[in-house]
Short mmCIF file of C-alpha atoms in Angstrom, two decimals:
data_model
loop_
_atom_site.label_atom_id
_atom_site.label_comp_id
_atom_site.label_asym_id
_atom_site.label_seq_id
_atom_site.Cartn_x
_atom_site.Cartn_y
_atom_site.Cartn_z
CA MET A 1 -90.11 51.31 86.62
CA SER A 2 -86.73 52.65 87.42
CA ALA A 3 -85.71 49.60 89.29
CA LYS A 4 -86.54 47.23 86.38
CA THR A 5 -84.55 49.72 84.06
CA SER A 6 -81.71 49.52 86.32
CA THR A 7 -81.77 45.85 86.51
CA SER A 8 -81.78 45.55 82.44
CA LEU A 9 -78.94 47.97 82.41
CA LYS A 10 -76.84 45.59 84.94
CA THR A 11 -78.08 42.62 82.77
CA SER A 12 -76.72 44.31 79.83
CA ALA A 13 -73.44 45.57 81.23
CA ILE A 14 -72.58 41.79 82.40
CA ASP A 15 -73.50 40.51 78.90
CA SER A 16 -71.21 42.96 77.03
CA SER A 17 -68.44 42.13 79.64
CA GLU A 18 -69.06 38.24 78.91
CA SER A 19 -69.15 38.98 75.13
CA ALA A 20 -65.68 40.94 75.17
CA LEU A 21 -63.79 38.53 77.49
CA LYS A 22 -65.12 35.55 75.35
CA GLN A 23 -64.03 37.38 72.24
CA ARG A 24 -60.42 37.72 73.79
CA THR A 25 -60.79 33.97 74.80
CA LEU A 26 -61.46 33.07 71.22
CA ALA A 27 -58.50 35.57 69.90
CA SER A 28 -56.05 34.20 71.92
CA SER A 29 -57.04 30.41 70.68
CA SER A 30 -56.85 31.21 67.13
CA PRO A 31 -54.58 29.37 64.77
CA SER A 32 -52.29 32.37 64.31
CA SER A 33 -52.52 33.45 68.14
CA SER A 34 -51.65 29.65 69.14
CA LYS A 35 -48.77 29.44 66.45
CA HIS A 36 -47.23 32.59 67.87
CA GLN A 37 -47.97 31.31 71.30
CA SER A 38 -46.11 28.12 70.29
CA GLN A 39 -43.00 29.60 68.86
CA HIS A 40 -42.68 31.86 71.89
CA ALA A 41 -43.20 28.90 74.48
CA LYS A 42 -40.45 26.82 72.39
CA THR A 43 -38.17 29.64 72.59
CA THR A 44 -38.67 29.97 76.26
CA VAL A 45 -38.10 26.05 76.82
CA LYS A 46 -34.71 26.02 74.80
CA ALA A 47 -33.80 29.10 76.61
CA LYS A 48 -34.44 27.48 79.87
CA LYS A 49 -32.51 24.14 79.10
CA GLN A 50 -29.58 26.38 77.73
CA ASP A 51 -29.59 28.29 81.25
CA SER A 52 -30.15 25.08 83.06
CA SER A 53 -27.33 23.29 81.48
CA ARG A 54 -24.68 26.07 81.65
CA ALA A 55 -25.66 26.27 85.37
CA LEU A 56 -25.06 22.45 85.79
CA HIS A 57 -21.91 22.55 84.29
CA LEU A 58 -20.69 25.37 86.51
CA ILE A 59 -21.91 23.67 89.58
CA GLU A 60 -20.15 20.31 88.48
CA LEU A 61 -16.57 22.60 87.73
CA ARG A 62 -17.03 24.35 91.24
CA LEU A 63 -17.75 20.94 93.44
CA THR A 64 -15.41 18.82 91.38
CA SER A 65 -12.43 21.40 91.80
CA LEU A 66 -13.35 21.91 95.51
CA ILE A 67 -13.03 18.17 95.81
CA ILE A 68 -9.98 17.54 94.10
CA GLY A 69 -8.54 20.61 95.62
CA ILE A 70 -9.13 19.24 99.09
CA ILE A 71 -8.13 15.57 98.34
CA VAL A 72 -4.94 17.39 97.06
CA ALA A 73 -4.46 19.36 99.97
CA LEU A 74 -4.94 16.57 102.74
CA ASN A 75 -1.78 14.67 100.93
CA TYR A 76 0.30 17.35 102.14
CA ILE A 77 -0.91 16.74 105.72
CA PRO A 78 0.99 14.17 107.54
CA ALA A 79 -2.06 13.36 109.84
CA THR A 80 -4.42 12.55 106.54
CA GLN A 81 -1.89 11.67 104.01
CA PRO A 82 -1.95 8.09 104.50
CA TRP A 83 -6.07 7.92 103.30
CA ALA A 84 -5.96 10.68 100.91
CA SER A 85 -3.05 9.27 98.93
CA LYS A 86 -5.52 6.21 98.42
CA PHE A 87 -7.72 8.53 95.99
CA ILE A 88 -4.61 8.97 93.88
CA PHE A 89 -1.66 6.21 94.45
CA SER A 90 -2.23 2.79 94.30
CA THR A 91 -1.92 0.41 96.90
CA ASN A 92 -0.59 -3.46 97.04
CA ASN A 93 2.25 -2.74 95.06
CA ASP A 94 5.18 -5.21 94.68
CA PRO A 95 8.34 -2.85 93.54
CA THR A 96 10.64 -5.94 93.08
CA THR A 97 8.41 -6.98 90.13
CA ASN A 98 6.91 -3.63 88.95
CA THR A 99 3.21 -4.96 89.64
CA THR A 100 0.67 -4.43 91.77
CA ARG A 101 -2.48 -6.36 93.28
CA ILE A 102 -6.21 -5.62 93.49
CA SER A 103 -7.17 -3.92 96.88
CA ARG A 104 -10.09 -3.00 98.77
CA TYR A 105 -8.73 0.68 98.70
CA ASP A 106 -9.01 0.50 95.03
CA ALA A 107 -12.50 1.88 95.30
CA PHE A 108 -11.03 5.45 96.32
CA ILE A 109 -9.17 5.58 93.11
CA VAL A 110 -12.56 4.89 90.99
CA VAL A 111 -14.19 7.68 93.18
CA PHE A 112 -11.55 10.03 92.32
CA ALA A 113 -11.85 8.86 88.75
CA ILE A 114 -15.12 9.77 88.41
CA VAL A 115 -14.86 13.35 90.14
CA GLY A 116 -11.61 14.01 87.68
CA LEU A 117 -13.61 12.73 84.55
CA THR A 118 -16.60 14.82 85.55
CA PHE A 119 -14.42 18.04 86.15
CA ILE A 120 -12.37 17.40 82.89
CA ARG A 121 -15.74 16.94 81.00
CA ALA A 122 -17.60 20.21 82.23
CA PHE A 123 -14.29 22.34 81.53
CA LEU A 124 -14.01 21.34 78.17
CA VAL A 125 -17.74 21.96 77.58
CA GLU A 126 -17.69 25.31 78.64
CA PHE A 127 -14.37 26.62 77.78
CA GLY A 128 -13.44 24.50 74.68
CA LEU A 129 -16.07 22.83 73.11
CA LYS A 130 -19.08 25.09 73.39
CA PRO A 131 -16.87 28.19 72.07
CA LEU A 132 -15.64 25.67 69.13
CA ALA A 133 -19.35 24.95 68.11
CA ILE A 134 -20.25 28.75 68.24
CA LEU A 135 -17.08 29.54 65.97
CA LEU A 136 -17.92 26.91 63.64
CA ASN A 137 -21.51 28.51 63.27
CA PHE A 138 -23.76 26.02 65.15
CA LYS A 139 -26.62 28.14 65.99
CA THR A 140 -29.31 26.00 67.62
CA ARG A 141 -29.07 24.62 71.01
CA LYS A 142 -29.51 21.17 69.49
CA SER A 143 -26.95 21.29 66.97
CA ILE A 144 -24.60 22.72 69.78
CA PHE A 145 -25.42 20.35 72.25
CA ARG A 146 -24.93 17.45 69.86
CA PHE A 147 -21.72 18.58 68.68
CA ILE A 148 -20.51 18.96 72.01
CA GLU A 149 -21.36 15.53 73.07
CA GLN A 150 -19.90 13.59 70.42
CA SER A 151 -16.71 15.99 70.62
CA TRP A 152 -16.23 14.84 74.03
CA ALA A 153 -17.11 11.30 73.22
CA PHE A 154 -14.28 11.21 70.47
CA ILE A 155 -11.89 12.70 72.90
CA TYR A 156 -12.62 10.31 75.56
CA TYR A 157 -13.03 7.00 73.80
CA LEU A 158 -9.86 7.90 71.49
CA SER A 159 -7.67 8.57 74.84
CA THR A 160 -9.02 5.15 76.76
CA PHE A 161 -8.58 3.40 73.31
CA THR A 162 -4.88 4.39 72.53
CA PHE A 163 -4.03 3.92 76.21
CA GLY A 164 -5.36 0.34 76.20
CA MET A 165 -4.11 -0.16 72.58
CA TYR A 166 -0.49 0.70 74.03
CA LEU A 167 -0.89 -1.91 76.92
CA TYR A 168 -2.51 -4.77 74.75
CA TYR A 169 0.41 -4.21 72.08
CA HIS A 170 3.05 -4.77 75.19
CA SER A 171 0.98 -7.43 76.69
CA ASP A 172 1.52 -11.36 76.43
CA TYR A 173 -1.72 -12.09 75.25
CA PHE A 174 -1.29 -9.84 72.28
CA LEU A 175 -3.60 -11.18 69.11
CA SER A 176 -3.89 -14.55 71.33
CA ALA A 177 -7.25 -15.53 72.60
CA THR A 178 -5.73 -18.79 74.21
CA ASP A 179 -3.23 -16.48 76.46
CA LEU A 180 -6.20 -14.47 77.56
CA TRP A 181 -6.91 -17.54 79.86
CA LYS A 182 -3.19 -18.90 80.18
CA GLY A 183 -1.86 -19.20 83.81
CA TRP A 184 -5.20 -17.85 85.43
CA PRO A 185 -5.44 -16.06 88.11
CA HIS A 186 -3.51 -13.23 86.48
CA TYR A 187 -3.11 -11.23 89.94
CA LYS A 188 -0.08 -9.82 89.26
CA LEU A 189 -0.99 -6.52 87.25
CA PRO A 190 1.13 -3.92 85.82
CA LEU A 191 0.87 -0.55 87.55
CA ALA A 192 -0.67 0.98 84.11
CA MET A 193 -3.29 -1.68 83.69
CA LYS A 194 -4.46 -1.16 87.22
CA TYR A 195 -4.89 2.35 86.45
CA TYR A 196 -6.34 1.78 83.04
CA TYR A 197 -9.07 -0.58 84.38
CA LEU A 198 -10.24 1.85 87.68
CA ILE A 199 -10.21 4.55 85.25
CA GLN A 200 -12.25 2.83 82.83
CA LEU A 201 -14.78 1.60 85.55
CA GLY A 202 -14.93 5.28 86.95
CA GLY A 203 -15.90 6.48 83.31
CA TRP A 204 -18.97 4.19 82.94
CA PHE A 205 -20.21 5.28 86.35
CA GLN A 206 -19.59 8.80 85.24
CA GLN A 207 -21.73 8.19 81.95
CA ILE A 208 -24.26 6.79 83.96
CA TYR A 209 -24.53 10.16 85.61
CA VAL A 210 -24.21 12.04 82.37
CA ILE A 211 -27.30 10.21 80.72
CA HIS A 212 -29.44 11.22 83.65
CA VAL A 213 -28.60 14.78 83.92
CA GLU A 214 -28.27 15.73 80.42
CA ASP A 215 -31.00 15.69 77.50
CA ARG A 216 -32.28 12.05 77.10
CA ARG A 217 -32.17 10.45 74.18
CA LYS A 218 -34.40 7.89 72.30
CA ASP A 219 -32.32 4.92 73.59
CA HIS A 220 -32.03 6.20 77.12
CA TYR A 221 -32.93 2.59 79.18
CA GLN A 222 -31.09 0.83 76.35
CA MET A 223 -27.78 2.89 77.26
CA PHE A 224 -28.34 2.83 80.93
CA ALA A 225 -28.87 -1.02 80.86
CA HIS A 226 -25.80 -1.22 78.86
CA HIS A 227 -23.92 1.12 81.39
CA ILE A 228 -25.04 -1.20 84.07
CA ILE A 229 -23.98 -4.50 82.67
CA THR A 230 -20.83 -2.85 81.61
CA CYS A 231 -20.11 -1.90 85.07
CA PHE A 232 -20.88 -5.18 86.55
CA LEU A 233 -18.57 -7.24 83.88
CA VAL A 234 -15.62 -4.45 84.79
CA ILE A 235 -16.15 -5.30 88.50
CA GLY A 236 -16.78 -8.70 88.21
CA SER A 237 -13.55 -9.34 85.88
CA TYR A 238 -11.24 -7.16 87.97
CA ASN A 239 -12.20 -9.13 91.01
CA PHE A 240 -12.04 -12.24 89.35
CA HIS A 241 -8.64 -11.72 87.84
CA TYR A 242 -10.28 -11.61 84.50
CA THR A 243 -8.59 -8.55 83.61
CA ARG A 244 -7.09 -9.95 80.42
CA VAL A 245 -10.49 -10.77 78.57
CA GLY A 246 -12.01 -7.68 80.08
CA HIS A 247 -9.09 -5.62 78.78
CA VAL A 248 -9.91 -6.95 75.10
CA PHE A 249 -13.58 -6.28 75.48
CA GLN A 250 -12.97 -2.72 76.44
CA LEU A 251 -10.85 -2.31 73.40
CA ILE A 252 -13.68 -3.70 71.09
CA MET A 253 -15.97 -1.43 72.67
CA ASP A 254 -13.95 1.84 72.45
CA GLU A 255 -12.80 1.31 69.17
CA GLY A 256 -16.15 1.35 67.45
CA ASP A 257 -17.00 4.37 69.41
CA VAL A 258 -14.31 6.32 68.38
CA HIS A 259 -15.60 5.82 64.43
CA LEU A 260 -19.23 6.35 65.56
CA ALA A 261 -18.33 9.87 67.32
CA THR A 262 -16.20 10.71 64.12
CA ALA A 263 -19.10 10.02 61.79
CA LYS A 264 -21.55 12.26 63.72
CA ILE A 265 -19.20 15.12 64.21
CA LEU A 266 -18.82 15.29 60.44
CA ASN A 267 -22.41 14.95 59.92
CA TYR A 268 -23.16 18.00 62.11
CA LEU A 269 -20.21 19.79 59.96
CA GLY A 270 -22.51 19.26 56.87
CA LEU A 271 -19.64 17.07 55.58
CA ASN A 272 -22.25 14.61 54.19
CA THR A 273 -20.31 12.73 51.60
CA LEU A 274 -17.17 12.14 54.06
CA CYS A 275 -19.68 11.51 56.83
CA ASP A 276 -21.45 8.41 54.46
CA ILE A 277 -17.55 7.23 53.62
CA THR A 278 -16.84 7.50 57.40
CA PHE A 279 -20.11 5.51 58.41
CA VAL A 280 -19.61 2.78 55.75
CA PHE A 281 -15.96 2.07 57.42
CA PHE A 282 -17.75 2.30 60.91
CA THR A 283 -20.93 -0.24 59.96
CA ILE A 284 -17.93 -2.64 58.55
CA ASN A 285 -15.96 -2.33 61.91
CA TRP A 286 -18.72 -2.32 64.02
CA PHE A 287 -19.99 -5.74 62.60
CA MET A 288 -16.12 -7.19 62.59
CA THR A 289 -15.44 -6.17 66.20
CA ARG A 290 -18.70 -6.08 67.97
CA HIS A 291 -20.29 -9.08 66.20
CA VAL A 292 -17.39 -11.42 65.15
CA LEU A 293 -14.57 -10.71 67.06
CA TYR A 294 -16.82 -9.74 70.32
CA ASN A 295 -18.52 -13.42 70.03
CA TYR A 296 -15.32 -15.12 69.40
CA VAL A 297 -13.72 -13.93 72.79
CA VAL A 298 -17.11 -14.90 74.19
CA TRP A 299 -16.99 -18.59 72.64
CA SER A 300 -13.32 -18.68 74.02
CA ALA A 301 -14.57 -17.98 77.57
CA ILE A 302 -17.32 -20.57 77.37
CA LYS A 303 -14.53 -22.98 76.36
CA ALA A 304 -12.27 -21.80 79.22
CA VAL A 305 -14.91 -23.38 81.40
CA GLY A 306 -13.23 -26.88 80.42
CA TYR A 307 -10.01 -26.25 81.06
CA LEU A 308 -9.64 -23.90 83.77
CA PRO A 309 -9.14 -26.21 86.92
CA GLU A 310 -11.49 -26.18 89.86
CA LYS A 311 -9.35 -25.36 92.84
CA CYS A 312 -8.08 -22.68 94.96
CA PHE A 313 -4.65 -20.74 93.88
CA TYR A 314 -1.92 -19.34 96.60
CA ASP A 315 0.53 -17.07 95.94
CA ASP A 316 4.13 -18.72 95.31
CA ALA A 317 5.93 -16.58 97.54
CA SER A 318 3.47 -15.85 100.69
CA GLY A 319 1.21 -18.92 100.34
CA GLU A 320 -1.65 -16.18 100.69
CA LEU A 321 -4.91 -17.44 99.10
CA VAL A 322 -5.44 -15.57 95.74
CA LYS A 323 -8.60 -16.96 94.38
CA CYS A 324 -10.82 -20.21 94.18
CA PHE A 325 -12.53 -21.00 90.59
CA ASN A 326 -15.99 -20.60 90.69
CA ALA A 327 -17.74 -21.86 87.79
CA ASN A 328 -21.16 -20.09 88.63
CA MET A 329 -19.52 -16.56 88.64
CA HIS A 330 -17.76 -17.50 85.45
CA TRP A 331 -20.99 -18.51 83.69
CA PHE A 332 -22.73 -15.31 85.42
CA LEU A 333 -20.17 -13.12 83.54
CA VAL A 334 -20.66 -14.99 80.31
CA ILE A 335 -24.48 -14.42 80.59
CA LEU A 336 -23.60 -10.80 81.05
CA LEU A 337 -21.85 -10.61 77.94
CA CYS A 338 -24.56 -12.31 75.90
CA PHE A 339 -26.91 -9.62 77.27
CA LEU A 340 -24.47 -6.94 76.01
CA GLN A 341 -24.47 -8.72 72.52
CA ILE A 342 -28.18 -8.63 72.60
CA ILE A 343 -27.85 -4.78 73.23
CA THR A 344 -25.41 -4.30 70.56
CA MET A 345 -27.78 -6.21 68.04
CA ALA A 346 -30.38 -3.80 68.80
CA TRP A 347 -27.87 -0.97 67.95
CA PHE A 348 -26.86 -2.65 64.88
CA TYR A 349 -30.41 -2.74 63.61
CA MET A 350 -30.58 0.90 63.91
CA ILE A 351 -27.47 1.21 61.91
CA ILE A 352 -28.68 -0.89 59.03
CA ARG A 353 -31.73 1.40 58.69
CA ILE A 354 -29.16 4.20 58.60
CA ILE A 355 -27.59 2.58 55.54
CA VAL A 356 -31.08 2.06 54.06
CA ARG A 357 -31.79 5.66 54.11
CA VAL A 358 -28.32 6.48 52.66
CA VAL A 359 -28.85 3.69 50.02
CA ARG A 360 -32.04 5.00 48.66
CA GLY A 361 -30.87 8.63 48.97
CA THR A 362 -33.26 9.98 51.56
CA ALA A 363 -31.04 11.20 53.84
CA SER A 364 -27.38 11.42 55.31
CA ALA A 365 -26.12 8.94 57.81
CA GLN A 366 -27.47 10.21 61.12
CA ASP A 367 -27.79 8.70 64.72
CA THR A 368 -31.28 7.68 64.79
CA ARG A 369 -30.94 6.96 68.43
CA SER A 370 -31.03 10.82 69.01
CA ASP A 371 -32.99 12.13 66.05
CA ASP A 372 -35.77 14.59 66.75
CA GLU A 373 -35.70 13.53 70.55
CA GLU A 374 -35.04 16.77 71.71
CA ASP A 375 -37.68 18.43 69.18
CA GLU A 376 -40.04 15.83 70.57
CA GLU A 377 -39.21 16.82 74.11
CA ASP A 378 -39.48 20.54 73.04
CA GLU A 379 -42.62 20.03 71.43
CA ALA A 380 -44.20 18.39 74.48
CA GLU A 381 -43.27 20.62 76.54
CA VAL A 382 -44.41 23.45 74.58
CA GLN A 383 -47.79 21.41 73.73
CA LYS A 384 -48.11 21.20 77.63
CA LYS A 385 -47.62 24.91 78.02
CA THR A 386 -49.67 25.99 75.14
CA ASN A 387 -52.68 23.88 76.56
CA TRP A 388 -52.08 25.21 80.00
CA ASN A 389 -52.32 28.85 78.45
CA GLU A 390 -55.64 27.93 77.13
CA LEU A 391 -56.86 26.28 79.87
CA ASN A 392 -55.86 29.11 82.12
CA GLN A 393 -57.79 31.47 79.58
CA LYS A 394 -60.74 29.38 79.77
CA ARG A 395 -60.59 29.09 83.72
CA LYS A 396 -60.18 32.98 83.65
CA TRP A 397 -63.27 32.92 81.38
CA VAL A 398 -65.50 30.68 83.70
CA MET A 399 -64.24 32.72 86.82
CA HIS A 400 -65.07 35.74 85.51
CA ARG A 401 -68.62 34.84 84.39
CA TRP A 402 -69.11 33.03 87.69
CA MET A 403 -68.29 36.24 89.54
CA LEU A 404 -70.53 38.58 87.49
CA THR A 405 -73.44 35.85 88.09
CA LEU A 406 -73.03 36.09 91.52
CA ARG A 407 -72.65 39.96 91.29
CA CYS A 408 -76.04 40.10 89.33
CA LYS A 409 -77.67 37.53 91.95
CA LYS A 410 -76.33 39.63 94.90
CA TYR A 411 -77.83 42.89 92.98
CA ILE A 412 -80.83 41.34 92.50
CA HIS A 413 -81.25 40.24 95.90
CA ILE A 414 -80.43 43.51 97.31
CA HIS A 415 -83.02 44.86 95.04
CA THR A 416 -85.50 42.90 96.24
CA LYS A 417 -84.96 43.67 99.59
CA VAL A 418 -84.75 47.25 98.93
CA ASN A 419 -88.31 47.14 97.23
CA HIS A 420 -89.56 44.97 100.10
CA LEU A 421 -87.98 47.72 102.72
CA LEU A 422 -89.84 50.67 100.73
CA ILE A 423 -92.96 48.90 100.32
CA ASP A 424 -93.14 48.16 104.22
CA ILE A 425 -91.87 51.91 104.84
CA GLU A 426 -94.97 52.94 102.52
CA LEU A 427 -97.35 50.96 104.21
CA LEU A 428 -96.38 51.96 107.69
CA VAL A 429 -96.43 55.67 106.45
CA ASP A 430 -99.91 55.19 105.06
CA GLN A 431 -101.08 53.92 108.32
CA ILE A 432 -99.61 56.25 110.48
CA TRP A 433 -101.45 58.90 107.84
CA ARG A 434 -104.67 57.27 108.24
CA SER A 435 -104.39 57.30 112.10
CA CYS A 436 -103.62 61.23 111.89
CA LEU A 437 -106.41 61.52 109.89
CA LEU A 438 -108.93 59.88 112.06
#
């Protein structure tokens, strides 16, 4: 009787323990608790992202400053100066005409441009743009990140456009599409043009790196394709001596990006009316430059095939082979330009959607490519974390119940063995007692 009572008490204790654990699990999965967990998880995700972003910028600062310091120091060592100087100074120069030609060592300048731009960006973000964003009362991580991103875009594109426009104004092909191809191959470049081209190429490579280490936008793959095609175009036009037409295309791209960054910054500052006015001007400018002027230059490239002679060209002074015209290479670059136009048209469609929203009065001009993308990523991570917490709670409950069941079975098994042992002992004692009596 006592054994049955002990078993029932043990079973009731197990049931009460299961009930208590189940109540705690249900309480933790209630709407209020889930909301609290979601908010806590979202805060944790944002804090981790902010810490990782700062850590990345600090790593970039230390690594790039170390590389720049090593290259500069090696320029003062006679044994390493000939190679180290190629990272900073142009080779294959002609002092008599103050011009330069392309060289295989130009890749060194491109690498140094990538490192230098990464250093400048990380330095401005940590010690300039981020403190400015906090001073302007940006509180959320998303608003700070967007302000920093567009401020850097404004600084970079305004600098490259200003430098490129200065070179274009003093060039022989200013406001003339015919002169873009006249006298090809243009293998003798002004030194400033060479640096402009190589720094631009380094900037595109650096942007490919940035879009993969920073928070991804909704149009990440479009941006990646755009940058890859642009890199191919810059490299191809540089090696094929199409630097004039390449210069014009880069001006077209940079000029529109300056206005786009300006409109976004005004929107983040809450100057909605001024933002809408700037955005209207940007839209008109985008259409005229990237869909009218751009296609006009592409059309001039298509017509150039008819009057560019298919022959090899040699330097007049040295007799060295400069370049042989290759129609296949020319058409390859034209096709890349057409692909770039398709991507630009997709972005223009997004711009039209923004204009429709502004006209309807439902919203101000904003960048639809990045709208709510970070929120979606955060919500996905928060939902994943919340689901994991709920699954973990259920797993704990199942494991606890399983352990209790095992303990119960073990207890019953031991209790049964003890009962059998007691019965055997009782029978043995009874037999001994009977034998003694006899």
